[in-house]
Short mmCIF file of C-alpha atoms and ligand atoms in Angstrom, two decimals:
data_model
loop_
_atom_site.label_atom_id
_atom_site.label_comp_id
_atom_site.label_asym_id
_atom_site.label_seq_id
_atom_site.Cartn_x
_atom_site.Cartn_y
_atom_site.Cartn_z
CA MET A 1 1.06 -79.52 79.40
CA THR A 2 3.14 -78.73 76.69
CA LYS A 3 1.07 -76.08 74.82
CA LYS A 4 0.63 -77.09 71.25
CA PHE A 5 3.77 -76.38 68.71
CA HIS A 6 3.75 -75.02 65.38
CA LEU A 7 5.17 -77.72 61.89
CA GLY A 8 6.62 -76.36 58.97
CA TRP A 9 8.97 -77.93 56.54
CA PHE A 10 12.10 -75.72 54.89
CA MET A 11 12.77 -77.54 51.55
CA ASN A 12 14.21 -77.29 48.27
CA PHE A 13 13.20 -77.06 44.67
CA THR A 14 16.16 -79.27 43.58
CA PRO A 15 16.29 -83.85 42.53
CA PRO A 16 14.67 -85.76 44.78
CA ASP A 17 16.87 -88.21 46.40
CA TRP A 18 17.14 -90.26 42.90
CA GLU A 19 19.20 -93.05 43.68
CA SER A 20 17.64 -94.21 47.00
CA GLN A 21 15.82 -97.36 47.09
CA TRP A 22 12.75 -95.91 47.42
CA ALA A 23 12.89 -93.58 44.82
CA SER A 24 9.47 -93.50 42.66
CA PRO A 25 9.16 -94.29 39.06
CA ASP A 26 8.86 -90.03 38.70
CA VAL A 27 11.52 -88.44 40.05
CA ALA A 28 12.83 -87.10 36.96
CA ASP A 29 9.45 -85.58 37.33
CA TRP A 30 10.00 -83.47 39.24
CA PRO A 31 11.21 -80.06 37.76
CA ALA A 32 7.24 -79.39 36.71
CA GLY A 33 6.80 -79.81 40.32
CA ARG A 34 4.67 -82.71 41.35
CA PHE A 35 5.94 -84.13 43.70
CA HIS A 36 6.67 -80.99 45.25
CA VAL A 37 2.63 -80.74 45.18
CA ASP A 38 2.39 -84.58 46.68
CA MET A 39 4.43 -83.68 49.63
CA ALA A 40 2.49 -80.79 50.01
CA LYS A 41 -1.05 -82.42 49.62
CA ALA A 42 0.69 -85.07 52.64
CA MET A 43 1.60 -81.72 54.86
CA GLU A 44 -1.19 -80.13 54.99
CA ARG A 45 -3.15 -83.24 55.79
CA ALA A 46 -0.74 -83.33 58.73
CA GLY A 47 -1.53 -80.03 59.22
CA PHE A 48 1.73 -77.94 58.98
CA ASP A 49 1.57 -74.02 58.98
CA PHE A 50 3.78 -74.26 56.25
CA MET A 51 6.23 -75.38 53.75
CA MET A 52 9.03 -72.54 52.62
CA ILE A 53 10.58 -72.95 49.53
CA GLU A 54 14.64 -72.46 50.33
CA ASP A 55 16.71 -70.74 47.06
CA THR A 56 20.41 -69.44 45.90
CA VAL A 57 21.00 -68.56 43.10
CA MET A 58 23.94 -70.00 41.85
CA VAL A 59 25.56 -72.92 40.89
CA ALA A 60 28.67 -73.58 43.28
CA ASP A 61 31.99 -73.79 42.63
CA ALA A 62 34.00 -73.55 46.22
CA TYR A 63 34.43 -77.19 46.51
CA GLY A 64 37.21 -77.85 45.59
CA GLY A 65 37.13 -75.06 43.24
CA SER A 66 35.00 -76.90 41.20
CA MET A 67 31.32 -77.55 40.13
CA GLU A 68 31.21 -80.59 39.81
CA GLY A 69 30.75 -81.39 44.02
CA SER A 70 27.41 -79.47 42.90
CA LEU A 71 26.24 -80.94 40.34
CA LYS A 72 27.63 -84.62 40.56
CA ASN A 73 25.79 -84.87 44.10
CA ALA A 74 23.11 -83.14 43.29
CA ILE A 75 23.61 -80.91 46.09
CA PHE A 76 22.36 -77.11 45.41
CA ALA A 77 22.10 -77.11 41.72
CA PRO A 78 20.07 -78.16 39.94
CA LYS A 79 17.63 -75.79 41.47
CA GLN A 80 14.51 -74.66 39.90
CA ASP A 81 12.78 -70.94 41.27
CA PRO A 82 10.53 -71.07 43.71
CA VAL A 83 8.09 -68.44 43.18
CA PRO A 84 6.53 -70.56 40.27
CA LEU A 85 6.60 -73.64 42.40
CA ALA A 86 4.64 -71.61 45.61
CA VAL A 87 2.14 -70.51 43.14
CA LEU A 88 1.38 -74.08 42.59
CA VAL A 89 1.16 -75.16 46.31
CA ALA A 90 -1.39 -72.52 46.57
CA ALA A 91 -3.39 -73.64 43.77
CA ASN A 92 -3.01 -77.51 45.28
CA THR A 93 -3.98 -77.05 48.30
CA SER A 94 -6.62 -74.73 50.65
CA LYS A 95 -5.30 -73.79 53.95
CA MET A 96 -1.73 -74.77 54.70
CA GLY A 97 0.69 -71.22 54.23
CA VAL A 98 3.66 -71.91 51.45
CA VAL A 99 6.59 -69.82 51.45
CA ALA A 100 8.64 -68.22 48.98
CA THR A 101 12.38 -66.92 49.70
CA MET A 102 13.44 -63.88 47.77
CA SER A 103 16.54 -62.01 47.97
CA THR A 104 17.11 -58.38 49.41
CA SER A 105 20.11 -58.53 47.26
CA PHE A 106 18.47 -59.21 43.65
CA TYR A 107 15.36 -58.15 43.23
CA PRO A 108 14.32 -54.77 42.55
CA PRO A 109 11.86 -53.31 45.40
CA TYR A 110 9.23 -52.90 42.73
CA LEU A 111 9.20 -56.36 41.36
CA LEU A 112 9.23 -58.10 44.66
CA ALA A 113 6.32 -55.90 46.61
CA ARG A 114 4.34 -56.73 43.86
CA VAL A 115 4.67 -60.54 43.25
CA ALA A 116 4.24 -61.62 46.56
CA SER A 117 1.14 -58.96 45.96
CA THR A 118 -0.14 -61.73 43.22
CA ILE A 119 0.45 -64.76 44.04
CA ASP A 120 -0.95 -63.38 47.92
CA SER A 121 -4.03 -63.43 46.24
CA ILE A 122 -3.93 -65.72 44.57
CA ALA A 123 -3.06 -68.24 47.46
CA GLY A 124 -6.21 -65.86 49.42
CA GLY A 125 -4.14 -65.01 52.33
CA ARG A 126 -1.67 -68.38 53.05
CA PHE A 127 1.74 -66.89 50.80
CA GLY A 128 5.64 -65.52 53.23
CA TRP A 129 8.21 -63.84 52.11
CA ASN A 130 11.17 -65.43 53.24
CA ILE A 131 13.24 -62.41 53.70
CA VAL A 132 17.41 -63.17 52.53
CA SER A 133 19.63 -60.73 51.48
CA SER A 134 21.98 -63.97 49.90
CA ALA A 135 25.81 -64.89 50.84
CA GLU A 136 27.03 -65.89 48.08
CA ASP A 137 29.49 -63.95 45.57
CA ARG A 138 29.13 -65.91 43.14
CA ALA A 139 26.08 -65.93 43.15
CA ALA A 140 26.42 -61.70 43.10
CA GLN A 141 28.38 -62.21 39.45
CA ASN A 142 25.04 -63.69 38.22
CA PHE A 143 23.62 -60.38 38.92
CA GLY A 144 26.22 -57.33 37.74
CA LEU A 145 27.86 -57.10 40.54
CA ASP A 146 31.87 -57.95 41.11
CA ALA A 147 30.16 -59.73 45.46
CA LEU A 148 28.27 -58.91 48.09
CA PRO A 149 28.58 -55.68 50.35
CA GLU A 150 29.56 -57.30 53.81
CA HIS A 151 27.75 -58.63 56.01
CA ASP A 152 26.31 -56.13 58.38
CA GLU A 153 25.35 -53.96 55.53
CA ARG A 154 23.37 -56.16 53.55
CA TYR A 155 21.18 -56.03 56.70
CA ASN A 156 21.70 -52.25 56.34
CA VAL A 157 19.75 -52.63 52.81
CA ALA A 158 17.45 -55.21 54.06
CA GLU A 159 15.88 -52.95 56.39
CA GLU A 160 15.80 -49.88 54.00
CA TYR A 161 14.53 -52.42 51.67
CA PHE A 162 12.07 -53.76 53.64
CA ASP A 163 10.97 -49.87 54.59
CA VAL A 164 9.68 -49.74 50.31
CA VAL A 165 8.47 -52.54 49.70
CA ASN A 166 6.45 -52.30 52.68
CA GLN A 167 5.68 -48.53 51.99
CA LEU A 168 3.83 -50.06 48.84
CA TRP A 169 1.98 -52.90 50.06
CA GLU A 170 0.03 -49.98 52.55
CA SER A 171 0.00 -47.75 48.75
CA TRP A 172 -3.54 -48.62 47.79
CA GLU A 173 -6.10 -48.63 51.43
CA ALA A 174 -8.13 -50.99 52.46
CA ASP A 175 -11.41 -49.79 51.00
CA ALA A 176 -9.72 -48.39 48.31
CA VAL A 177 -11.53 -51.32 45.17
CA VAL A 178 -15.35 -49.34 45.12
CA MET A 179 -16.44 -51.17 42.41
CA ASP A 180 -20.05 -48.69 42.21
CA ARG A 181 -21.69 -48.84 39.90
CA GLY A 182 -23.21 -45.45 40.95
CA THR A 183 -20.16 -44.31 39.51
CA HIS A 184 -18.77 -46.47 37.59
CA THR A 185 -15.67 -46.40 39.84
CA TYR A 186 -14.26 -49.95 40.45
CA ALA A 187 -11.17 -48.29 41.87
CA ASP A 188 -11.13 -44.54 44.15
CA PHE A 189 -8.39 -42.77 43.33
CA ASN A 190 -7.82 -40.95 46.30
CA LYS A 191 -7.49 -44.18 48.55
CA VAL A 192 -4.04 -44.75 46.14
CA HIS A 193 -0.93 -42.84 46.86
CA THR A 194 2.53 -42.25 45.40
CA ILE A 195 5.36 -43.05 47.76
CA ASP A 196 7.44 -40.89 46.69
CA PHE A 197 10.56 -43.20 48.38
CA ASP A 198 13.87 -41.55 48.26
CA GLY A 199 16.53 -43.60 50.38
CA LYS A 200 20.13 -43.88 50.46
CA TYR A 201 20.18 -47.58 48.25
CA PHE A 202 16.53 -47.57 47.05
CA THR A 203 13.94 -45.31 44.66
CA SER A 204 10.90 -45.92 44.08
CA ARG A 205 7.58 -43.35 42.75
CA GLY A 206 5.03 -46.12 43.62
CA PRO A 207 2.33 -47.24 44.35
CA LEU A 208 2.02 -50.53 43.22
CA ASN A 209 -0.04 -51.18 40.79
CA THR A 210 -1.56 -54.74 42.27
CA ILE A 211 -4.80 -54.76 44.38
CA PRO A 212 -4.11 -55.38 48.16
CA SER A 213 -3.39 -59.23 48.96
CA PRO A 214 -6.12 -60.80 51.99
CA GLN A 215 -2.97 -60.35 53.79
CA HIS A 216 -1.95 -56.52 52.99
CA LYS A 217 1.69 -57.79 53.23
CA PRO A 218 3.50 -61.23 52.56
CA THR A 219 3.40 -63.45 56.34
CA PHE A 220 7.83 -62.40 56.76
CA LEU A 221 10.07 -65.33 58.03
CA GLN A 222 13.41 -64.44 58.27
CA ALA A 223 17.06 -66.16 59.88
CA GLY A 224 18.94 -63.64 61.41
CA ALA A 225 21.91 -65.35 63.29
CA SER A 226 23.69 -62.78 63.57
CA PRO A 227 22.88 -59.68 66.18
CA LYS A 228 22.42 -57.86 63.41
CA GLY A 229 20.43 -60.43 61.91
CA ARG A 230 18.11 -62.00 65.10
CA GLN A 231 18.29 -57.14 65.63
CA PHE A 232 16.37 -57.01 62.26
CA ALA A 233 14.13 -60.74 62.69
CA ALA A 234 13.39 -58.90 65.59
CA GLY A 235 11.34 -56.62 64.26
CA ALA A 236 10.24 -57.86 61.46
CA ALA A 237 9.34 -61.58 60.98
CA ASP A 238 5.40 -63.23 62.26
CA ALA A 239 8.01 -66.36 61.74
CA ILE A 240 11.85 -66.92 62.34
CA ILE A 241 13.43 -70.19 61.51
CA ALA A 242 16.64 -71.05 63.26
CA ILE A 243 19.01 -73.82 63.55
CA GLY A 244 19.82 -74.44 66.80
CA THR A 245 23.20 -75.34 69.44
CA GLY A 246 20.84 -78.40 71.88
CA VAL A 247 17.80 -77.35 73.99
CA GLU A 248 19.99 -74.89 76.37
CA GLY A 249 21.26 -72.92 73.21
CA MET A 250 17.38 -73.09 71.35
CA LYS A 251 16.21 -71.17 74.53
CA GLU A 252 18.79 -68.68 74.46
CA TYR A 253 17.74 -67.68 71.14
CA ARG A 254 14.19 -67.01 71.96
CA ASP A 255 14.22 -65.37 74.16
CA ASP A 256 16.68 -63.43 73.17
CA ILE A 257 14.64 -62.75 70.06
CA ARG A 258 11.72 -62.58 72.55
CA ALA A 259 13.09 -59.62 74.80
CA ARG A 260 14.92 -57.96 71.68
CA ALA A 261 11.38 -58.30 69.72
CA GLU A 262 9.57 -56.95 73.25
CA ALA A 263 11.76 -53.42 73.06
CA ALA A 264 11.22 -53.07 69.82
CA GLY A 265 7.81 -52.27 71.02
CA ARG A 266 6.65 -55.90 69.16
CA ASN A 267 3.63 -58.27 70.86
CA PRO A 268 6.55 -61.21 71.15
CA ASP A 269 3.81 -63.76 70.70
CA ASP A 270 3.23 -62.57 67.46
CA ILE A 271 6.68 -64.51 66.06
CA LYS A 272 6.92 -67.86 66.33
CA VAL A 273 10.53 -69.50 66.34
CA PHE A 274 10.84 -72.61 64.67
CA PHE A 275 13.78 -74.70 64.92
CA VAL A 276 15.12 -76.74 61.89
CA VAL A 277 15.01 -81.05 63.32
CA SER A 278 15.43 -83.53 61.04
CA PRO A 279 13.84 -86.76 62.43
CA THR A 280 14.37 -90.47 61.71
CA VAL A 281 10.62 -92.69 62.91
CA ALA A 282 10.83 -96.61 61.60
CA ALA A 283 8.79 -99.05 63.74
CA THR A 284 11.54 -100.17 66.08
CA GLU A 285 14.56 -98.08 67.58
CA GLU A 286 16.76 -100.54 65.53
CA GLU A 287 14.95 -100.01 62.06
CA ALA A 288 15.64 -96.21 62.66
CA ARG A 289 19.05 -96.23 63.69
CA ALA A 290 19.73 -98.25 60.42
CA ALA A 291 17.89 -95.75 58.85
CA HIS A 292 19.90 -92.93 59.92
CA ALA A 293 23.37 -94.74 59.60
CA ARG A 294 22.24 -95.09 55.33
CA PHE A 295 21.15 -91.76 55.18
CA GLY A 296 23.80 -89.61 57.45
CA ASP A 297 26.49 -91.77 58.32
CA ASN A 298 28.22 -92.23 55.36
CA ASP A 299 30.64 -91.56 52.67
CA ARG A 300 28.08 -90.85 50.34
CA PHE A 301 26.82 -88.06 53.14
CA VAL A 302 29.95 -86.01 53.85
CA GLU A 303 30.87 -85.61 50.89
CA LYS A 304 27.28 -83.74 49.69
CA ALA A 305 27.67 -82.38 53.30
CA LEU A 306 31.19 -80.68 52.85
CA VAL A 307 29.72 -79.93 49.51
CA GLY A 308 26.46 -77.60 50.61
CA ILE A 309 28.63 -76.46 53.47
CA SER A 310 31.54 -75.04 51.33
CA SER A 311 28.36 -73.21 49.16
CA ASN A 312 26.36 -71.54 52.28
CA THR A 313 30.47 -70.44 52.76
CA GLU A 314 31.83 -70.17 49.96
CA ILE A 315 35.01 -72.14 52.04
CA ASP A 316 36.53 -74.68 50.48
CA PHE A 317 36.43 -78.09 52.84
CA LYS A 318 38.38 -80.53 49.88
CA GLN A 319 40.87 -79.03 51.26
CA PHE A 320 40.91 -80.21 55.15
CA ASP A 321 41.64 -83.22 55.84
CA LEU A 322 38.50 -85.24 57.25
CA ASP A 323 40.19 -86.79 60.08
CA LYS A 324 41.13 -83.72 61.58
CA PRO A 325 39.87 -81.37 63.32
CA LEU A 326 39.46 -78.40 61.69
CA PRO A 327 40.73 -74.87 62.15
CA GLN A 328 39.37 -73.15 64.78
CA ASP A 329 39.68 -69.55 63.19
CA LEU A 330 37.81 -70.20 60.00
CA THR A 331 35.25 -66.65 58.92
CA THR A 332 33.30 -65.97 56.05
CA ASN A 333 31.35 -63.15 54.80
CA GLY A 334 28.17 -65.92 53.28
CA GLU A 335 26.07 -67.50 56.15
CA LEU A 336 28.04 -67.10 59.34
CA GLY A 337 25.27 -69.06 61.33
CA SER A 338 26.07 -71.97 59.40
CA LEU A 339 29.74 -72.51 59.64
CA LEU A 340 29.37 -71.69 63.68
CA HIS A 341 26.93 -74.45 63.48
CA PHE A 342 28.99 -76.71 60.91
CA MET A 343 32.18 -76.20 63.75
CA ARG A 344 29.78 -77.07 66.49
CA GLY A 345 28.87 -80.48 65.29
CA ASP A 346 27.63 -82.44 68.40
CA GLY A 347 28.55 -79.73 70.66
CA SER A 348 31.68 -81.93 72.91
CA GLY A 349 34.48 -79.96 72.13
CA PRO A 350 37.33 -78.85 68.66
CA ASP A 351 38.43 -82.15 69.64
CA GLN A 352 35.43 -83.87 66.84
CA THR A 353 36.93 -84.48 63.11
CA LEU A 354 35.53 -83.17 59.48
CA ARG A 355 33.85 -86.57 59.33
CA GLN A 356 32.60 -86.11 62.73
CA LEU A 357 30.82 -82.80 62.36
CA ALA A 358 29.86 -83.63 58.99
CA VAL A 359 27.86 -86.67 60.26
CA ALA A 360 26.95 -84.35 63.11
CA ALA A 361 26.22 -81.98 60.78
CA SER A 362 22.59 -84.31 60.00
CA SER A 363 20.89 -84.00 63.09
CA PHE A 364 20.89 -80.20 63.57
CA GLY A 365 21.93 -79.55 66.98
CA MET A 366 19.41 -82.47 68.35
CA GLU A 367 19.44 -85.92 67.58
CA LEU A 368 15.77 -87.17 66.72
CA ILE A 369 16.38 -90.90 65.99
CA GLY A 370 13.70 -93.68 67.42
CA THR A 371 9.56 -94.74 67.15
CA PRO A 372 7.47 -92.22 66.97
CA ALA A 373 6.24 -92.31 70.21
CA SER A 374 9.79 -91.82 70.99
CA VAL A 375 10.63 -88.99 68.85
CA ALA A 376 7.34 -87.23 69.98
CA ASP A 377 8.56 -87.74 73.54
CA ARG A 378 12.00 -86.05 72.93
CA MET A 379 10.23 -83.32 70.97
CA GLU A 380 7.59 -82.62 73.85
CA LEU A 381 10.01 -82.96 76.14
CA ALA A 382 12.66 -80.26 74.63
CA MET A 383 9.50 -78.04 73.45
CA ASP A 384 8.17 -77.59 76.84
CA GLU A 385 12.34 -76.28 77.96
CA ILE A 386 12.71 -73.93 75.04
CA GLY A 387 9.17 -72.28 75.73
CA GLY A 388 7.94 -72.53 71.97
CA ASP A 389 6.95 -71.94 69.06
CA GLY A 390 7.53 -74.60 66.34
CA TRP A 391 9.69 -77.74 64.77
CA LEU A 392 11.30 -76.73 61.33
CA ILE A 393 10.98 -80.12 59.50
CA HIS A 394 14.62 -80.68 57.42
CA ARG A 395 15.26 -83.62 54.46
CA ARG A 396 17.96 -83.95 51.92
CA GLY A 397 16.84 -85.87 49.30
CA LEU A 398 13.48 -86.17 49.81
CA THR A 399 11.28 -89.25 49.16
CA ARG A 400 8.24 -89.98 48.90
CA ASP A 401 8.50 -93.14 51.89
CA TYR A 402 10.11 -89.88 54.11
CA ILE A 403 7.32 -87.36 53.01
CA ALA A 404 5.08 -90.27 55.07
CA SER A 405 7.07 -91.45 57.11
CA ILE A 406 6.61 -87.84 58.92
CA CYS A 407 3.39 -87.03 58.16
CA ASP A 408 1.69 -90.34 58.46
CA GLY A 409 3.98 -91.55 61.24
CA LEU A 410 5.55 -88.54 63.51
CA VAL A 411 3.05 -86.68 63.36
CA PRO A 412 -0.38 -88.83 63.92
CA GLU A 413 1.74 -89.61 67.46
CA LEU A 414 1.95 -85.77 68.13
CA GLN A 415 -2.19 -85.34 67.01
CA ARG A 416 -3.10 -87.78 69.18
CA ARG A 417 -1.05 -86.57 72.62
CA GLY A 418 -3.01 -82.73 71.44
CA LEU A 419 0.98 -81.31 70.28
CA THR A 420 0.08 -80.80 67.31
CA ARG A 421 -2.82 -79.25 64.94
CA THR A 422 -5.52 -80.75 63.54
CA GLU A 423 -7.14 -78.55 61.65
CA TYR A 424 -7.09 -75.29 60.29
CA THR A 425 -9.51 -72.81 61.74
CA LYS A 426 -7.94 -69.34 59.79
CA PRO A 427 -7.92 -68.12 56.72
CA THR A 428 -4.35 -66.47 56.32
CA LEU A 429 -1.29 -67.60 57.06
CA ARG A 430 -0.17 -65.39 59.24
CA GLU A 431 -3.34 -66.23 62.09
CA THR A 432 -2.50 -69.47 60.91
CA LEU A 433 1.10 -68.74 62.94
CA ARG A 434 -1.08 -66.52 65.39
CA GLU A 435 -3.16 -69.50 66.56
CA PHE A 436 -1.91 -70.33 69.56
C1 FMN B 1 16.94 -72.62 58.41
C2 FMN B 1 17.22 -71.65 58.27
C3 FMN B 1 17.23 -71.33 56.24
C4 FMN B 1 17.51 -70.31 55.32
N1 FMN B 1 17.28 -70.17 53.67
C5 FMN B 1 17.97 -69.40 53.05
C6 FMN B 1 17.62 -69.11 51.62
O1 FMN B 1 16.86 -69.95 51.30
N2 FMN B 1 18.21 -68.30 50.99
C7 FMN B 1 19.48 -68.05 51.30
O2 FMN B 1 20.27 -67.09 50.94
N3 FMN B 1 19.80 -67.79 53.06
C8 FMN B 1 19.23 -68.91 53.63
N4 FMN B 1 19.26 -69.11 55.54
C9 FMN B 1 20.54 -68.08 55.01
C10 FMN B 1 20.24 -67.01 56.64
O3 FMN B 1 19.04 -66.16 55.29
C11 FMN B 1 21.76 -66.02 57.28
O4 FMN B 1 22.15 -65.57 56.11
C12 FMN B 1 21.92 -67.30 58.12
O5 FMN B 1 21.19 -67.81 59.08
C13 FMN B 1 22.83 -66.34 58.58
O6 FMN B 1 22.42 -65.86 59.41
P1 FMN B 1 22.73 -63.71 60.06
O7 FMN B 1 23.34 -63.77 58.49
O8 FMN B 1 22.66 -63.23 60.71
O9 FMN B 1 24.80 -64.02 59.90
C14 FMN B 1 18.86 -69.53 55.76
C15 FMN B 1 19.57 -70.41 57.16
C16 FMN B 1 18.10 -71.01 57.41
C17 FMN B 1 18.96 -71.62 59.90
#
């Protein structure tokens, strides 16, 4: 029997699909967060472990050397800051986790440790941090740098960063707050310590000036795809989010992470691996195929996909012929994992044209199109072969009807089969992830 699996949703604080026939009248209000709070409520009803808010911090101009592609298509821009949305989601839910992306390249460690601690307190222990080191020179240029450090060096910085923030979260002993009326003592100063961190990249005196939050440290998410990234994630993360390369590739990835975790002295069951999927479900197979074609198999989608991958890799994909294969020697100092995934397409080999690669990108290495029952069949079978642990829903350009099709169509089918949670039994996100 398949064991239960977890569900998360990887989304962006960007405009919903405002052009769709299903666009709701309040679509213009998205910057206030209402659309995404409603989404979070639907997800909590469906028993998702967490909503993960992606982030990048620039308006990309890689596609065609101009901001036009990003702004015209609203791809990664405009994008609101994930941190206030995480607070809003936390305040409007009571059980589900919420995860915000913050970059080790741009946040000073003390500031990040403080913000994360505060949100975890507001969220009652349901806050997570998606640890990224960012991938775009354009972002670096918004923070006074000419360019980002080289890929592996970014991980060296991230490792030291992770060390500083952890020491800051540990700078208060768990029982430092005494609130003793007898001695008029709120916090015992003997239990709050400076950290006097003096590293290669960072120094910080400490202690943190926030009170320990319910989890003490946020739940850690990471998306390492490269060897260096996998190593970091296996040592640090509570959950890893990954784009799969077919069921076999997903199993290989998860096995590798678990082996690395064990070698690092961790219990591999304490790390949950989530693979990105983008299901399209409808009442019949034909309706689902038609809905998928309307969404992902047309010129508008191809352009959006190319703007997106140009933004993640800072390679100009407008320069290539849509009806020819890509040069096979493309590389990037940006999101290398995303580039390799994109170039793999449907996995059929190097003859695929750029247009075919862009269309295949909407399936994230596993096509899930059909009725709730047939999609649930495939998710169940694949998860059985991979060995665990969860699926991460993602869809570019959200509509309320898409969210409902997942939360009120697909998930109930998974729940009826006993495959996903029907209730939350633990107070914190870390414990929710470890429940099964
Ligand atoms: C599901 C998923 C979500 C990601 N979210 C972000 C993000 O919000 N911001 C960001 O800068 N990078 C994001 N990334 C990129 C990763 O941080 C990382 O750079 C990428 O997976 C490549 O791995 P590597 O750096 O080990 O090569 C994401 C990657 C994946 C697979």
